[in-house]
Short mmCIF file of C-alpha atoms in Angstrom, two decimals:
data_model
loop_
_atom_site.label_atom_id
_atom_site.label_comp_id
_atom_site.label_asym_id
_atom_site.label_seq_id
_atom_site.Cartn_x
_atom_site.Cartn_y
_atom_site.Cartn_z
CA MET A 839 76.60 -23.35 172.74
CA THR A 840 80.36 -23.06 172.95
CA GLU A 841 82.13 -19.88 174.01
CA PRO A 842 83.90 -17.95 171.20
CA THR A 843 87.63 -18.53 170.99
CA PRO A 844 89.59 -15.51 172.25
CA THR A 845 91.77 -13.65 169.76
CA LEU A 846 95.28 -15.04 169.68
CA PHE A 847 97.60 -13.28 172.18
CA SER A 848 94.79 -11.14 173.59
CA ASP A 849 94.44 -10.75 177.35
CA ASP A 850 91.52 -13.18 177.32
CA TRP A 851 93.61 -15.68 175.37
CA TYR A 852 96.43 -15.51 177.95
CA ARG A 853 93.94 -15.86 180.81
CA LEU A 854 92.50 -19.02 179.26
CA ARG A 855 95.87 -20.42 178.15
CA LEU A 856 97.36 -19.98 181.62
CA LEU A 857 94.57 -21.70 183.50
CA HIS A 858 95.59 -25.02 184.96
CA PRO A 859 94.71 -27.73 182.39
CA SER A 860 92.11 -29.22 184.73
CA GLY A 861 90.28 -25.89 184.89
CA ARG A 862 90.43 -25.47 181.13
CA ALA A 863 89.06 -29.00 180.69
CA ILE A 864 86.00 -28.03 182.74
CA ILE A 865 85.41 -24.91 180.62
CA ASN A 866 85.82 -26.83 177.36
CA LYS A 867 83.86 -29.85 178.63
CA LYS A 868 86.71 -32.19 177.79
CA ILE A 869 88.33 -35.08 179.61
CA ASP A 870 91.15 -33.98 181.94
CA ALA A 871 93.83 -36.01 180.15
CA PRO A 872 97.53 -36.30 181.06
CA ILE A 873 99.44 -33.10 180.34
CA ARG A 874 102.03 -33.19 177.55
CA VAL A 875 105.37 -32.02 178.94
CA VAL A 876 109.01 -31.59 178.00
CA ILE A 877 111.59 -30.86 180.70
CA ASP A 878 114.68 -28.71 180.11
CA ALA A 879 117.17 -29.25 182.93
CA ASP A 880 120.68 -28.36 184.07
CA ALA A 881 120.58 -31.60 186.01
CA ALA A 882 124.22 -31.80 187.10
CA ASN A 883 124.63 -28.40 188.75
CA GLU A 884 123.07 -29.50 192.07
CA ILE A 885 120.30 -31.86 193.24
CA ASP A 886 116.87 -30.28 192.74
CA ASP A 887 116.50 -31.12 189.03
CA GLN A 888 116.83 -34.82 189.81
CA PHE A 889 113.95 -34.66 192.30
CA ALA A 890 111.78 -32.82 189.77
CA ILE A 891 112.59 -35.20 186.91
CA ALA A 892 112.01 -38.31 189.04
CA TRP A 893 108.70 -36.96 190.36
CA ALA A 894 107.45 -36.04 186.90
CA LEU A 895 108.33 -39.47 185.50
CA GLN A 896 106.58 -41.13 188.43
CA ARG A 897 103.23 -39.57 187.49
CA PRO A 898 102.26 -40.94 184.05
CA ASP A 899 98.64 -40.70 185.18
CA ARG A 900 98.93 -36.90 185.12
CA LEU A 901 102.01 -36.08 183.04
CA CYS A 902 103.01 -37.40 179.63
CA ILE A 903 106.74 -36.63 179.51
CA GLU A 904 107.59 -36.35 175.81
CA ALA A 905 111.30 -35.50 176.14
CA LEU A 906 114.08 -34.38 178.44
CA TYR A 907 116.56 -31.72 177.29
CA ALA A 908 119.97 -30.93 178.77
CA ALA A 909 120.55 -27.23 179.44
CA PRO A 910 123.98 -25.57 179.59
CA PHE A 911 125.34 -24.33 182.89
CA SER A 912 128.52 -23.06 184.50
CA PHE A 913 129.43 -21.41 187.78
CA ALA A 914 132.24 -19.46 186.10
CA HIS A 915 130.37 -16.15 186.45
CA ARG A 916 130.20 -16.67 190.24
CA LYS A 917 133.74 -17.87 190.80
CA SER A 918 134.94 -14.67 192.47
CA THR A 919 132.12 -14.73 195.03
CA LEU A 920 132.17 -18.41 195.98
CA THR A 921 134.05 -19.29 199.13
CA LYS A 922 135.89 -22.42 198.12
CA ALA A 923 136.59 -24.15 194.83
CA PRO A 924 137.25 -27.91 194.58
CA ILE A 925 141.02 -28.25 194.65
CA PHE A 926 141.38 -31.73 193.18
CA ALA A 927 138.53 -31.76 190.68
CA PRO A 928 139.70 -32.47 187.11
CA PRO A 929 139.22 -29.52 184.74
CA ASP A 930 136.45 -31.18 182.73
CA ALA A 931 134.42 -31.87 185.90
CA ALA A 932 134.95 -28.55 187.64
CA PRO A 933 131.83 -26.45 188.24
CA PHE A 934 133.66 -23.50 186.67
CA ALA A 935 134.09 -25.27 183.32
CA SER A 936 132.33 -24.23 180.12
CA PRO A 937 128.56 -24.27 179.59
CA GLN A 938 129.11 -27.07 177.08
CA ILE A 939 130.69 -29.30 179.72
CA GLY A 940 127.84 -28.41 182.05
CA MET A 941 125.33 -29.41 179.37
CA GLU A 942 127.14 -32.69 178.71
CA ARG A 943 127.26 -33.49 182.42
CA SER A 944 123.55 -32.69 182.66
CA LEU A 945 122.87 -35.05 179.76
CA ASP A 946 124.67 -37.82 181.63
CA GLU A 947 122.84 -37.01 184.86
CA ILE A 948 119.41 -37.09 183.18
CA ARG A 949 120.19 -40.55 181.87
CA ARG A 950 121.46 -41.62 185.29
CA VAL A 951 118.21 -40.58 186.95
CA MET A 952 116.23 -42.46 184.31
CA SER A 953 118.26 -45.62 184.96
CA PHE A 954 116.65 -45.87 188.40
CA LEU A 955 113.13 -45.70 186.97
CA PRO A 956 111.04 -48.32 185.13
CA SER A 957 111.94 -48.87 181.49
CA SER A 958 108.40 -47.87 180.53
CA ARG A 959 109.21 -44.32 181.66
CA GLN A 960 112.09 -43.51 179.35
CA PRO A 961 111.32 -40.50 177.11
CA ILE A 962 113.69 -39.25 174.45
CA VAL A 963 116.73 -37.33 175.76
CA CYS A 964 118.31 -34.54 173.70
CA ALA A 965 121.52 -32.56 174.02
CA GLY A 966 120.97 -28.84 174.36
CA SER A 967 122.91 -25.70 173.49
CA PRO A 968 126.70 -25.88 174.10
CA ILE A 969 126.95 -22.11 174.71
CA TYR A 970 124.77 -19.29 175.98
CA MET A 971 123.19 -16.99 173.41
CA PRO A 972 125.95 -14.80 171.92
CA SER A 973 123.47 -11.94 171.40
CA LYS A 974 119.81 -11.24 172.02
CA THR A 975 119.00 -11.93 168.37
CA THR A 976 121.26 -14.94 167.87
CA PRO A 977 119.80 -18.34 168.77
CA VAL A 978 121.94 -21.38 169.50
CA ASP A 979 120.68 -24.41 167.62
CA SER A 980 120.82 -27.92 169.06
CA ALA A 981 119.05 -31.27 169.01
CA ALA A 982 116.88 -30.09 171.93
CA VAL A 983 115.89 -26.90 170.11
CA GLN A 984 114.94 -28.76 166.94
CA HIS A 985 112.99 -31.41 168.83
CA LEU A 986 111.05 -28.74 170.73
CA ILE A 987 110.18 -26.88 167.52
CA GLN A 988 109.02 -30.01 165.73
CA LEU A 989 107.02 -31.26 168.69
CA ALA A 990 105.35 -27.90 169.26
CA ARG A 991 104.45 -27.53 165.59
CA SER A 992 102.78 -30.95 165.65
CA ILE A 993 100.19 -29.67 168.13
CA ASP A 994 96.83 -28.70 166.69
CA ASP A 995 95.51 -25.29 167.74
CA ARG A 996 92.45 -27.01 169.19
CA ASP A 997 94.59 -29.23 171.43
CA GLU A 998 96.03 -28.55 174.85
CA PRO A 999 99.41 -26.77 174.74
CA LEU A 1000 102.75 -28.44 175.27
CA TYR A 1001 104.13 -27.50 178.70
CA VAL A 1002 107.83 -26.67 178.61
CA VAL A 1003 109.17 -27.07 182.14
CA ALA A 1004 112.37 -25.05 182.43
CA LEU A 1005 114.58 -26.03 185.37
CA GLY A 1006 117.69 -24.13 184.32
CA CYS A 1007 118.71 -21.21 182.13
CA LEU A 1008 116.52 -20.53 179.10
CA THR A 1009 119.04 -20.87 176.27
CA ASN A 1010 117.33 -23.84 174.60
CA ILE A 1011 113.82 -22.46 174.94
CA SER A 1012 114.53 -18.88 173.89
CA SER A 1013 116.60 -20.15 170.96
CA ALA A 1014 113.62 -22.19 169.81
CA LEU A 1015 111.37 -19.12 170.12
CA LEU A 1016 113.77 -17.05 168.02
CA ILE A 1017 114.11 -19.72 165.32
CA ALA A 1018 110.40 -20.54 165.26
CA PRO A 1019 108.33 -17.71 166.79
CA ASP A 1020 105.14 -19.47 165.64
CA ILE A 1021 105.50 -22.03 168.46
CA ALA A 1022 104.59 -19.33 171.00
CA SER A 1023 100.93 -20.19 170.41
CA LYS A 1024 101.59 -23.92 170.94
CA ILE A 1025 103.46 -24.00 174.25
CA VAL A 1026 103.38 -22.74 177.83
CA VAL A 1027 106.71 -22.17 179.57
CA VAL A 1028 106.87 -23.02 183.28
CA TRP A 1029 110.01 -21.50 184.85
CA THR A 1030 111.41 -20.89 188.30
CA ALA A 1031 113.99 -18.19 189.09
CA GLY A 1032 114.48 -14.81 190.72
CA PHE A 1033 112.23 -12.51 192.73
CA PRO A 1034 108.56 -11.70 192.15
CA SER A 1035 108.00 -9.33 189.23
CA HIS A 1036 107.07 -6.46 191.56
CA ALA A 1037 110.23 -6.79 193.70
CA PRO A 1038 112.95 -4.10 193.42
CA HIS A 1039 115.82 -6.50 194.14
CA ILE A 1040 118.64 -7.47 191.81
CA ASN A 1041 117.79 -10.93 190.49
CA LYS A 1042 120.94 -12.79 191.47
CA ALA A 1043 119.32 -16.08 190.53
CA PHE A 1044 121.35 -18.82 188.86
CA ASN A 1045 118.69 -19.77 186.30
CA LEU A 1046 118.14 -16.14 185.32
CA GLU A 1047 121.60 -14.59 185.31
CA GLN A 1048 123.57 -17.19 183.30
CA ASP A 1049 121.96 -16.29 179.98
CA LEU A 1050 120.49 -12.83 180.50
CA TRP A 1051 119.41 -12.44 176.88
CA ALA A 1052 117.49 -15.71 176.99
CA SER A 1053 115.77 -14.61 180.20
CA GLN A 1054 114.79 -11.28 178.67
CA ILE A 1055 113.37 -12.98 175.58
CA LEU A 1056 111.00 -15.13 177.64
CA PHE A 1057 109.17 -12.07 178.97
CA GLU A 1058 109.38 -10.02 175.78
CA SER A 1059 108.15 -12.79 173.46
CA LYS A 1060 104.49 -13.72 173.02
CA VAL A 1061 104.83 -17.13 174.67
CA PRO A 1062 102.57 -17.76 177.70
CA VAL A 1063 104.60 -17.93 180.91
CA LEU A 1064 103.95 -19.43 184.32
CA TYR A 1065 106.62 -17.70 186.41
CA GLN A 1066 107.41 -19.19 189.81
CA PRO A 1067 109.77 -16.93 191.78
CA GLY A 1068 112.51 -18.71 193.66
CA TYR A 1069 112.77 -15.94 196.25
CA HIS A 1070 110.88 -16.40 198.47
CA VAL A 1071 108.27 -18.69 197.02
CA GLY A 1072 110.20 -21.73 195.82
CA ALA A 1073 112.61 -21.14 198.70
CA GLN A 1074 109.94 -22.49 201.05
CA LEU A 1075 110.43 -25.97 199.58
CA ARG A 1076 113.16 -26.82 202.07
CA LEU A 1077 113.70 -30.52 202.74
CA SER A 1078 115.41 -31.84 205.85
CA LEU A 1079 117.85 -34.69 206.31
CA ILE A 1080 115.54 -36.46 208.74
CA GLU A 1081 112.72 -36.37 206.17
CA MET A 1082 115.04 -37.85 203.55
CA ARG A 1083 116.07 -40.63 205.91
CA THR A 1084 112.51 -41.36 206.98
CA TYR A 1085 110.49 -41.04 203.79
CA VAL A 1086 112.87 -41.37 200.82
CA ASN A 1087 116.02 -43.40 201.47
CA GLU A 1088 115.68 -47.14 200.81
CA HIS A 1089 112.00 -46.85 199.88
CA SER A 1090 112.89 -47.31 196.19
CA LYS A 1091 115.86 -47.34 193.86
CA ILE A 1092 115.30 -43.74 192.86
CA GLY A 1093 114.73 -42.79 196.50
CA SER A 1094 118.08 -44.22 197.53
CA TYR A 1095 119.79 -42.40 194.66
CA LEU A 1096 118.20 -39.09 195.63
CA TYR A 1097 119.30 -39.66 199.22
CA SER A 1098 122.88 -40.20 198.03
CA LEU A 1099 122.70 -36.89 196.18
CA PHE A 1100 121.23 -35.14 199.21
CA THR A 1101 124.06 -36.35 201.45
CA ASN A 1102 126.78 -35.72 198.83
CA ASN A 1103 125.61 -32.47 197.30
CA PRO A 1104 127.91 -31.30 194.46
CA LEU A 1105 127.49 -27.71 195.63
CA TRP A 1106 129.14 -28.37 199.01
CA PRO A 1107 132.75 -27.97 197.79
CA ILE A 1108 132.18 -24.65 196.06
CA LEU A 1109 130.13 -23.28 198.96
CA GLY A 1110 132.69 -24.34 201.55
CA LEU A 1111 130.31 -26.83 203.22
CA ASP A 1112 131.34 -30.27 204.45
CA GLY A 1113 127.87 -31.74 204.95
CA ARG A 1114 128.69 -33.40 208.28
CA GLU A 1115 126.24 -31.41 210.38
CA PRO A 1116 122.44 -31.84 210.31
CA TYR A 1117 121.10 -29.63 207.55
CA SER A 1118 118.34 -28.98 205.08
CA TRP A 1119 118.32 -28.03 201.42
CA VAL A 1120 115.89 -26.18 199.14
CA ILE A 1121 114.57 -28.44 196.38
CA TRP A 1122 113.67 -25.47 194.18
CA ASP A 1123 112.67 -27.10 190.92
CA ILE A 1124 109.88 -29.33 192.18
CA ILE A 1125 107.66 -26.24 192.27
CA CYS A 1126 107.27 -26.57 188.48
CA VAL A 1127 106.05 -30.16 188.72
CA ALA A 1128 103.89 -29.37 191.74
CA TRP A 1129 101.80 -26.78 189.85
CA LEU A 1130 101.25 -29.16 186.95
CA LEU A 1131 99.98 -31.83 189.34
CA ASN A 1132 97.82 -29.54 191.46
CA ALA A 1133 97.45 -25.78 191.00
CA ASP A 1134 96.21 -25.42 194.58
CA TRP A 1135 99.67 -26.37 195.83
CA VAL A 1136 101.17 -23.29 194.13
CA PRO A 1137 98.70 -20.38 194.40
CA SER A 1138 99.18 -17.88 191.58
CA HIS A 1139 97.58 -14.90 189.89
CA MET A 1140 97.67 -13.06 186.57
CA VAL A 1141 99.97 -10.03 186.36
CA PRO A 1142 101.45 -7.90 183.56
CA SER A 1143 104.79 -9.21 182.38
CA PRO A 1144 107.75 -7.17 183.61
CA ARG A 1145 110.78 -6.13 181.61
CA LEU A 1146 114.13 -7.51 182.80
CA ASN A 1147 116.84 -4.90 182.33
CA ASP A 1148 120.55 -5.46 181.85
CA LEU A 1149 121.19 -4.91 185.57
CA LEU A 1150 118.99 -7.94 186.41
CA VAL A 1151 116.24 -5.73 187.83
CA TRP A 1152 112.55 -5.92 186.98
CA GLU A 1153 111.06 -2.75 185.54
CA LYS A 1154 107.79 -1.70 183.97
CA ASN A 1155 107.10 -3.16 180.55
CA ASP A 1156 105.47 -0.64 178.19
CA GLN A 1157 103.94 -3.46 176.13
CA PRO A 1158 103.22 -6.21 178.64
CA LYS A 1159 101.48 -9.50 178.12
CA LEU A 1160 99.65 -11.27 180.91
CA ILE A 1161 101.63 -13.94 182.75
CA ARG A 1162 100.70 -16.19 185.63
CA GLU A 1163 102.94 -15.70 188.68
CA ALA A 1164 103.10 -17.84 191.82
CA TYR A 1165 102.94 -16.09 195.18
CA ALA A 1166 102.87 -19.01 197.67
CA VAL A 1167 103.38 -22.76 198.06
CA GLN A 1168 101.73 -25.46 200.13
CA ARG A 1169 105.01 -26.93 201.33
CA ASP A 1170 103.72 -29.91 203.33
CA ALA A 1171 101.16 -31.00 200.74
CA ILE A 1172 103.84 -30.95 198.03
CA PHE A 1173 106.36 -33.00 199.97
CA ASN A 1174 103.76 -35.46 201.26
CA GLN A 1175 102.77 -36.24 197.67
CA LEU A 1176 106.38 -36.34 196.49
CA PHE A 1177 107.29 -38.88 199.17
CA THR A 1178 104.33 -41.06 198.19
CA ASP A 1179 105.06 -40.91 194.48
CA LEU A 1180 108.78 -41.66 194.80
CA LYS A 1181 108.03 -45.09 196.24
CA THR A 1182 105.23 -46.06 193.88
CA ASN A 1183 105.59 -48.93 191.38
CA LEU A 1184 109.32 -49.34 191.78
CA SER A 1185 111.12 -52.57 192.48
#
């Protein structure tokens, strides 16, 4: 006798929806099939998106990557606080250029990463929003938004949800939710940014602060959310130069490309770093892929969704939904698997 289906958007529904797919497969007595995924990435702003995209595409046994979307980004809102801007960078390549240029550069970078991977692992790539949301009620349409809506609507209610892995700001995803609120029952958004929902700190997190309205919509909408705080959960995913040299560089084409990014990080110029000294770097975004591959690597629990106010601070939500929030990571297990997967089946 099968268990009754929980009422849509009830607490029990969110608890079931936000189980790891392998756990839900056990409950439903179904085969633990590859997870359907789309990835929304600001892939040109630094180097962590590329690691996450490459890792996801290297695991077709566990992840069916349906599409890759380019997200807008710009460092313009941080220009006054950054220590050093690139003096000789052309205007259209500068990190302080428009979100549209950031999105276009991310589109190019996604395709560049894919060029180092087997031709059998080449999902559709879509351009995303050229601007941030102009108001909390005004979506920004794009090819990525339309593809996400159509793909989500194609999913039967009896099927597993589509996992939307958000590696940047949420403009594309929140726009899709505003245009087509019905897709909230079809998808699960996996996002990394900011502090834990109980923390009192100002969320000066790049993914969160660029498009504040889009970030607010994620927690106020009905969509199920797996929230993975960057501080100080994802921040534990720090990778060293010696590990890159030993386990990644020259082990594969994509490994060598990721090593070149690691040793020529595009954030160095605007942070005033020269990269000549031994160093390490946080590869934030792989936390999203890690949970999809193995929930034990990213321990999490169910909590009431917070409200994000206009000052970037979490506060109590009077009408919360349940979300799943990460509170730890198994750093070594994640990187050990990443190193193995980056050198698999590549010539």
